[in-house]
PDB file of C-alpha atoms in Angstrom:
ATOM      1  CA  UNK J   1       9.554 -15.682  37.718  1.00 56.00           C
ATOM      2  CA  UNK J   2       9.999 -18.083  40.846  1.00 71.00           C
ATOM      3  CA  UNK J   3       9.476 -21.314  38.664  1.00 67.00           C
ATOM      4  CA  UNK J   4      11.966 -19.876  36.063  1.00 69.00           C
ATOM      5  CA  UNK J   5      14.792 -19.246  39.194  1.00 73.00           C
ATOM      6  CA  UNK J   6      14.062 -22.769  40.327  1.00 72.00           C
ATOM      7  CA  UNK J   7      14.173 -24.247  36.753  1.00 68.00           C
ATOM      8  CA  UNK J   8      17.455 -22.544  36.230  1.00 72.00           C
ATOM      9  CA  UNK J   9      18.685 -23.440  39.645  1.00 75.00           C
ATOM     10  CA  UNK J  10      17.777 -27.442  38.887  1.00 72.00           C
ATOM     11  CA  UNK J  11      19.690 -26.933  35.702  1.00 70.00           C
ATOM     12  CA  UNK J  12      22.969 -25.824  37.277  1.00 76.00           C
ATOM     13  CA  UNK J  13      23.235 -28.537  40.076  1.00 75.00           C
ATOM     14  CA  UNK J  14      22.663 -31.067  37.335  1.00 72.00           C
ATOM     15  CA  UNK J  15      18.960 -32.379  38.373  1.00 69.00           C
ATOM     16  CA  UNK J  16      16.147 -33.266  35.513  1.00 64.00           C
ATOM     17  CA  UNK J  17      14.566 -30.065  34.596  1.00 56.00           C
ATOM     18  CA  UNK J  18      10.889 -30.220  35.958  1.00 52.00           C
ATOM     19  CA  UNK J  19       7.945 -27.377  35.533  1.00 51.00           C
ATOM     20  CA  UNK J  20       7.219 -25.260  32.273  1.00 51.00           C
ATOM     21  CA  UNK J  21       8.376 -22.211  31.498  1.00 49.00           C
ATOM     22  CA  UNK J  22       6.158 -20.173  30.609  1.00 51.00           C
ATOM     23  CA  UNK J  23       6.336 -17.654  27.981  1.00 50.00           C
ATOM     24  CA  UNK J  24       6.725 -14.174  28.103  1.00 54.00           C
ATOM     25  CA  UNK J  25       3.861 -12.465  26.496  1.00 59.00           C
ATOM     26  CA  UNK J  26       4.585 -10.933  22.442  1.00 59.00           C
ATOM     27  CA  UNK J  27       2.000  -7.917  23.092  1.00 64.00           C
ATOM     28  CA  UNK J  28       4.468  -5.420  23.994  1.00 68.00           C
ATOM     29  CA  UNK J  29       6.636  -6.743  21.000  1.00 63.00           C
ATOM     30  CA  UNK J  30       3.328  -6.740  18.013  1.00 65.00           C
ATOM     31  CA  UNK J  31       2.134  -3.463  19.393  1.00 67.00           C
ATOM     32  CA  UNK J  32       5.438  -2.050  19.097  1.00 65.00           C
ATOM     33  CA  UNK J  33       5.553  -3.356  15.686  1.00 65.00           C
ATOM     34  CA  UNK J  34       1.880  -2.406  14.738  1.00 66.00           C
ATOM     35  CA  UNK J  35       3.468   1.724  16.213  1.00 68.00           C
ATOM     36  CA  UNK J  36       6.476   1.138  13.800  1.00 64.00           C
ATOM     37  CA  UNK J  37       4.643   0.337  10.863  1.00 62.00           C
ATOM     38  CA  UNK J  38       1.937   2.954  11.266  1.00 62.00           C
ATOM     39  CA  UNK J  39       4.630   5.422  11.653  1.00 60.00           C
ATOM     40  CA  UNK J  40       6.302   4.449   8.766  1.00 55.00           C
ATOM     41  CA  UNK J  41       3.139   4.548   6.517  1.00 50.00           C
ATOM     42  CA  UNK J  42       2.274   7.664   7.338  1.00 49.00           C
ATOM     43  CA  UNK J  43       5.701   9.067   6.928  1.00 48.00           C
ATOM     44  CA  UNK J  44       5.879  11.073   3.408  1.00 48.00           C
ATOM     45  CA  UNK J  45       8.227   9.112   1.253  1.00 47.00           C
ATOM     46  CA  UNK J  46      11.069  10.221  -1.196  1.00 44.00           C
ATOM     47  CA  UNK J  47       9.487  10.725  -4.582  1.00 43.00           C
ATOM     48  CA  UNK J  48      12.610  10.220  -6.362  1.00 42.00           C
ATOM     49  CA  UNK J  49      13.349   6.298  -7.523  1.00 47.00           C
ATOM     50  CA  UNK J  50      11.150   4.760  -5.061  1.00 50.00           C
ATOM     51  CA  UNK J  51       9.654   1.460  -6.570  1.00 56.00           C
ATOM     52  CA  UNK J  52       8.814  -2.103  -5.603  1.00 82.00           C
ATOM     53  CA  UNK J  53       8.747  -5.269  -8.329  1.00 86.00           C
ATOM     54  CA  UNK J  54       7.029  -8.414  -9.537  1.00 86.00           C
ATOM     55  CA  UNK J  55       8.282 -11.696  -8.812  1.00 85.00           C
ATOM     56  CA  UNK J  56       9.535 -11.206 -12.798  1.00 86.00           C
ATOM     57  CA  UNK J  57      12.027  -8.072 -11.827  1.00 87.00           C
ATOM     58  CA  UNK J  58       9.073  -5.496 -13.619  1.00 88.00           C
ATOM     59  CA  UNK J  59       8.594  -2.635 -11.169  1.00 88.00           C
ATOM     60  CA  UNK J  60       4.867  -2.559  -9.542  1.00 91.00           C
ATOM     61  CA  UNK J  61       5.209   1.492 -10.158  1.00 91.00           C
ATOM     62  CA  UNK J  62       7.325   4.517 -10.318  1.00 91.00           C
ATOM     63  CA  UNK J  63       8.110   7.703  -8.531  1.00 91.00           C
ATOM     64  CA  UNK J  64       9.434  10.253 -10.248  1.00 92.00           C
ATOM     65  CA  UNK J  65       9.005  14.135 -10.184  1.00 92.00           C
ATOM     66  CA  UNK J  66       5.622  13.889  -8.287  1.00 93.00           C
ATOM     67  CA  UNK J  67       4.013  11.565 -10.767  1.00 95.00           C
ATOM     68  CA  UNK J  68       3.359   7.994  -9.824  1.00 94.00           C
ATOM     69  CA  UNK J  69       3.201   5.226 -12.689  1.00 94.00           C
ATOM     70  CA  UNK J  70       1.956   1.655 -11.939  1.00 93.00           C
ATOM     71  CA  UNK J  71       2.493  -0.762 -14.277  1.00 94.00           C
ATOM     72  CA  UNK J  72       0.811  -3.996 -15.325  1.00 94.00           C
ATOM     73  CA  UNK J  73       2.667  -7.392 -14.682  1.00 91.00           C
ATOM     74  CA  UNK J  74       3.691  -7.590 -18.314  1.00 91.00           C
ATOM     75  CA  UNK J  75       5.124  -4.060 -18.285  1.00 91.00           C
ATOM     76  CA  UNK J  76       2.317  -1.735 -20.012  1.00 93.00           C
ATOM     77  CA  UNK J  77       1.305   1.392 -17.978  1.00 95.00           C
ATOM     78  CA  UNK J  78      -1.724   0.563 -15.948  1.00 96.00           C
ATOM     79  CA  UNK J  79      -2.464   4.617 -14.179  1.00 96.00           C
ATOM     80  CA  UNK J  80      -0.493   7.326 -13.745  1.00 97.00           C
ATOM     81  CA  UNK J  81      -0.888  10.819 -12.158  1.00 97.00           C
ATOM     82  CA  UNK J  82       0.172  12.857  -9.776  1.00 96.00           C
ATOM     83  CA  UNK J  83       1.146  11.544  -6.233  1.00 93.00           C
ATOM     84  CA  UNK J  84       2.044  13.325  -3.041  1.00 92.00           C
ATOM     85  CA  UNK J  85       3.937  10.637  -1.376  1.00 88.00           C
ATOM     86  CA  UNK J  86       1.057   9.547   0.640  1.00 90.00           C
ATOM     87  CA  UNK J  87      -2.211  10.033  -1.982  1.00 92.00           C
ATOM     88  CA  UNK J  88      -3.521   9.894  -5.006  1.00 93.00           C
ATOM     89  CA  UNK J  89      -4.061  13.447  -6.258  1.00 94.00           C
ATOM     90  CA  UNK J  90      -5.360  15.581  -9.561  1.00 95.00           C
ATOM     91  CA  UNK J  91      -5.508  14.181 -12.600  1.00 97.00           C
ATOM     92  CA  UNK J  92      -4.999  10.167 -13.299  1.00 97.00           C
ATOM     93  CA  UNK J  93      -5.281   8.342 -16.505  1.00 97.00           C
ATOM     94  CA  UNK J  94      -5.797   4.489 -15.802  1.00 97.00           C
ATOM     95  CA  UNK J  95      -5.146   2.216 -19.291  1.00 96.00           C
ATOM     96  CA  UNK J  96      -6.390  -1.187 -20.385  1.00 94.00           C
ATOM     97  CA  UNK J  97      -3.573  -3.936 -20.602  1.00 92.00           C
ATOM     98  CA  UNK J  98      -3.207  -3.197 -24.492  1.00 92.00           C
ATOM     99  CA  UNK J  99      -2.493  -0.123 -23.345  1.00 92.00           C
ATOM    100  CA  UNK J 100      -5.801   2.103 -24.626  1.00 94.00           C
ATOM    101  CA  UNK J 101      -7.043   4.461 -22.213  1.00 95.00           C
ATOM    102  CA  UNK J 102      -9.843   3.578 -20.220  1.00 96.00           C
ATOM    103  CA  UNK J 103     -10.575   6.371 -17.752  1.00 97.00           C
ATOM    104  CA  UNK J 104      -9.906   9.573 -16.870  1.00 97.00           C
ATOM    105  CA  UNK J 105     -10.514  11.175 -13.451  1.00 96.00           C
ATOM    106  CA  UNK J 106      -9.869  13.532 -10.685  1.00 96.00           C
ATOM    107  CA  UNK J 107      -8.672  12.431  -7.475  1.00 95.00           C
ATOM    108  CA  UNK J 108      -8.426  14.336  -3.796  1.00 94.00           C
ATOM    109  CA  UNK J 109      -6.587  12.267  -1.112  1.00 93.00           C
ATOM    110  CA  UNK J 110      -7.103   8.957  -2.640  1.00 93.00           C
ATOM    111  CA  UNK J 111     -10.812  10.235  -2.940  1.00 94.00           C
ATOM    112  CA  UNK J 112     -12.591  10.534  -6.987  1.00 94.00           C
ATOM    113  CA  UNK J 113     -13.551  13.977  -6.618  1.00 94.00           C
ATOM    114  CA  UNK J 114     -14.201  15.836 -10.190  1.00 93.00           C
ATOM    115  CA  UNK J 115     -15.382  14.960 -13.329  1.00 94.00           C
ATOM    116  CA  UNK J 116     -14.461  11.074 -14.487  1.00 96.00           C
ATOM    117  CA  UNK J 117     -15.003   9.952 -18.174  1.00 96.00           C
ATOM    118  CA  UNK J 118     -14.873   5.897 -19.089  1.00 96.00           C
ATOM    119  CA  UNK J 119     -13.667   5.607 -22.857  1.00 96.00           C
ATOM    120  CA  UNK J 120     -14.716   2.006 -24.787  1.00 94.00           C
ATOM    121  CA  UNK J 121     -12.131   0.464 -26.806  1.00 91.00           C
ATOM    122  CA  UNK J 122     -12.165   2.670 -29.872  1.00 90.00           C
ATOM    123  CA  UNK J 123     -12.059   5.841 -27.625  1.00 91.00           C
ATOM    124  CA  UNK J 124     -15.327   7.120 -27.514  1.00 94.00           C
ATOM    125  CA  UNK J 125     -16.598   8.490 -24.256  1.00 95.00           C
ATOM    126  CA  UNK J 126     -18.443   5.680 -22.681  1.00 95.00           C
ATOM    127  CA  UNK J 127     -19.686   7.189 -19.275  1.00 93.00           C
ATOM    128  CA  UNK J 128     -19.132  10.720 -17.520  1.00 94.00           C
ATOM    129  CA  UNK J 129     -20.120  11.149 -13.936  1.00 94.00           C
ATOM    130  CA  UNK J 130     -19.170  13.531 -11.218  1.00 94.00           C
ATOM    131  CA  UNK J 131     -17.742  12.552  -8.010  1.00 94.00           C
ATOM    132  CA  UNK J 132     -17.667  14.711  -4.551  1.00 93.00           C
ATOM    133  CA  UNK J 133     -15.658  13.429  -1.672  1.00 91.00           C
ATOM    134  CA  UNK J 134     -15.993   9.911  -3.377  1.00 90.00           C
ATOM    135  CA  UNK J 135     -19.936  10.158  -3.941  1.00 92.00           C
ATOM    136  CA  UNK J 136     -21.367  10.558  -6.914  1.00 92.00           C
ATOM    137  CA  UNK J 137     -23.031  13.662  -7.740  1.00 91.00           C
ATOM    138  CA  UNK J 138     -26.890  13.415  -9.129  1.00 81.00           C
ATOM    139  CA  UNK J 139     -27.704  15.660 -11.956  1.00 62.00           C
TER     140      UNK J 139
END
Protein backbone atom coordinates (compact mmCIF):
# COMPACT_ATOMS: atom_id res chain seq x y z
CA UNK A 1 0.00 0.00 0.00
CA UNK A 2 2.90 2.55 0.94
CA UNK A 3 4.71 2.02 -2.52
CA UNK A 4 1.29 2.45 -4.30
CA UNK A 5 0.70 6.10 -2.17
CA UNK A 6 4.21 7.05 -3.16
CA UNK A 7 3.80 5.89 -6.82
CA UNK A 8 0.64 7.87 -7.02
CA UNK A 9 2.12 10.77 -5.18
CA UNK A 10 5.30 10.82 -7.87
CA UNK A 11 2.64 10.77 -10.51
CA UNK A 12 0.81 13.91 -9.42
CA UNK A 13 3.89 16.25 -8.88
CA UNK A 14 4.97 15.22 -12.35
CA UNK A 15 8.25 13.01 -11.42
CA UNK A 16 9.15 9.58 -13.50
CA UNK A 17 7.13 6.89 -11.97
CA UNK A 18 9.65 4.52 -10.13
CA UNK A 19 8.79 1.04 -8.11
CA UNK A 20 6.19 -1.72 -9.25
CA UNK A 21 2.98 -2.01 -8.35
CA UNK A 22 2.17 -4.87 -7.34
CA UNK A 23 -0.92 -6.69 -7.96
CA UNK A 24 -3.71 -7.33 -5.94
CA UNK A 25 -4.24 -10.97 -5.52
CA UNK A 26 -7.45 -12.72 -7.95
CA UNK A 27 -8.17 -15.45 -5.08
CA UNK A 28 -10.93 -13.70 -3.52
CA UNK A 29 -12.25 -12.92 -7.13
CA UNK A 30 -11.84 -17.08 -8.67
CA UNK A 31 -13.16 -18.38 -5.41
CA UNK A 32 -16.01 -16.18 -5.60
CA UNK A 33 -16.49 -17.31 -9.04
CA UNK A 34 -15.76 -21.09 -8.36
CA UNK A 35 -19.08 -20.28 -5.19
CA UNK A 36 -21.14 -18.74 -8.12
CA UNK A 37 -20.83 -21.42 -10.44
CA UNK A 38 -21.30 -24.25 -7.96
CA UNK A 39 -24.36 -22.54 -6.87
CA UNK A 40 -25.66 -22.23 -10.08
CA UNK A 41 -25.08 -25.95 -11.02
CA UNK A 42 -26.68 -27.19 -8.36
CA UNK A 43 -29.63 -24.94 -8.68
CA UNK A 44 -32.70 -27.04 -10.30
CA UNK A 45 -33.28 -25.53 -13.67
CA UNK A 46 -36.56 -24.64 -15.61
CA UNK A 47 -37.55 -27.70 -17.58
CA UNK A 48 -39.47 -25.80 -20.00
CA UNK A 49 -37.34 -24.58 -23.36
CA UNK A 50 -34.05 -24.81 -21.81
CA UNK A 51 -31.42 -25.80 -24.55
CA UNK A 52 -27.89 -25.00 -25.67
CA UNK A 53 -26.57 -25.42 -29.61
CA UNK A 54 -23.82 -26.50 -31.97
CA UNK A 55 -21.66 -24.16 -33.61
CA UNK A 56 -24.31 -25.14 -36.73
CA UNK A 57 -27.54 -23.52 -34.74
CA UNK A 58 -28.76 -27.58 -33.94
CA UNK A 59 -29.68 -27.66 -30.26
CA UNK A 60 -27.19 -30.01 -28.06
CA UNK A 61 -30.70 -31.20 -26.27
CA UNK A 62 -34.12 -30.40 -25.14
CA UNK A 63 -36.20 -29.83 -22.08
CA UNK A 64 -39.51 -30.28 -22.25
CA UNK A 65 -42.22 -31.74 -19.85
CA UNK A 66 -39.55 -33.59 -17.71
CA UNK A 67 -38.01 -35.42 -20.61
CA UNK A 68 -34.58 -34.48 -21.79
CA UNK A 69 -33.58 -35.15 -25.59
CA UNK A 70 -29.93 -34.79 -26.79
CA UNK A 71 -29.33 -34.75 -30.14
CA UNK A 72 -26.46 -35.70 -32.43
CA UNK A 73 -24.55 -32.86 -34.35
CA UNK A 74 -26.41 -33.66 -37.53
CA UNK A 75 -29.80 -33.48 -35.80
CA UNK A 76 -30.88 -37.31 -35.13
CA UNK A 77 -31.90 -38.11 -31.49
CA UNK A 78 -28.92 -39.43 -29.67
CA UNK A 79 -30.90 -40.39 -25.76
CA UNK A 80 -33.76 -39.34 -24.32
CA UNK A 81 -35.56 -39.94 -20.96
CA UNK A 82 -36.65 -38.53 -18.17
CA UNK A 83 -34.68 -35.66 -16.41
CA UNK A 84 -35.16 -33.93 -13.10
CA UNK A 85 -33.38 -30.78 -13.82
CA UNK A 86 -30.27 -31.91 -12.20
CA UNK A 87 -30.09 -36.01 -13.18
CA UNK A 88 -30.58 -38.49 -15.30
CA UNK A 89 -33.53 -40.56 -14.09
CA UNK A 90 -35.87 -43.82 -15.11
CA UNK A 91 -35.99 -44.97 -18.25
CA UNK A 92 -33.48 -43.71 -21.25
CA UNK A 93 -33.28 -44.92 -24.74
CA UNK A 94 -29.80 -43.89 -26.31
CA UNK A 95 -29.84 -44.34 -30.50
CA UNK A 96 -27.09 -44.89 -33.03
CA UNK A 97 -26.50 -41.85 -35.47
CA UNK A 98 -28.85 -43.60 -38.15
CA UNK A 99 -31.07 -43.36 -35.64
CA UNK A 100 -31.64 -47.36 -34.56
CA UNK A 101 -31.81 -47.95 -31.02
CA UNK A 102 -28.91 -49.08 -29.31
CA UNK A 103 -29.64 -49.34 -25.60
CA UNK A 104 -32.05 -49.30 -23.21
CA UNK A 105 -31.55 -48.66 -19.47
CA UNK A 106 -32.51 -47.51 -16.10
CA UNK A 107 -30.95 -44.68 -14.53
CA UNK A 108 -31.00 -43.29 -10.61
CA UNK A 109 -29.23 -39.89 -10.16
CA UNK A 110 -27.09 -40.08 -13.15
CA UNK A 111 -26.33 -43.68 -11.76
CA UNK A 112 -27.34 -47.16 -14.32
CA UNK A 113 -29.32 -48.78 -11.80
CA UNK A 114 -31.89 -51.55 -13.35
CA UNK A 115 -31.93 -53.76 -16.02
CA UNK A 116 -29.92 -52.41 -19.40
CA UNK A 117 -30.32 -54.27 -22.79
CA UNK A 118 -27.68 -53.41 -25.89
CA UNK A 119 -29.63 -54.10 -29.28
CA UNK A 120 -27.17 -54.83 -32.62
CA UNK A 121 -28.12 -53.18 -35.71
CA UNK A 122 -31.05 -55.30 -36.80
CA UNK A 123 -32.59 -55.08 -33.24
CA UNK A 124 -31.88 -58.12 -31.63
CA UNK A 125 -30.93 -58.04 -28.00
CA UNK A 126 -27.22 -58.01 -27.96
CA UNK A 127 -26.33 -57.88 -24.14
CA UNK A 128 -28.57 -57.62 -20.86
CA UNK A 129 -26.91 -56.88 -17.58
CA UNK A 130 -28.08 -55.50 -14.31
CA UNK A 131 -26.72 -52.51 -12.72
CA UNK A 132 -26.96 -51.45 -8.79
CA UNK A 133 -25.80 -48.05 -7.77
CA UNK A 134 -23.67 -48.10 -11.06
CA UNK A 135 -22.12 -51.72 -10.42
CA UNK A 136 -22.93 -54.43 -12.16
CA UNK A 137 -24.80 -57.11 -10.61
CA UNK A 138 -23.26 -60.90 -10.91
CA UNK A 139 -25.72 -63.57 -11.62
Amino acid sequence: MDEEKTIKNEKAAGMPVTGILKRKSRKPAIAAKKKATAESSTAKQPLAADSDHFRNGQAKFTDVAGIRTIYYMAGNVRSRGPFDGIHMQGEWQFFKNNGRLSEIGHFKDDVKDGKWLRFTDSGIIENSQNYKDGEIIKG
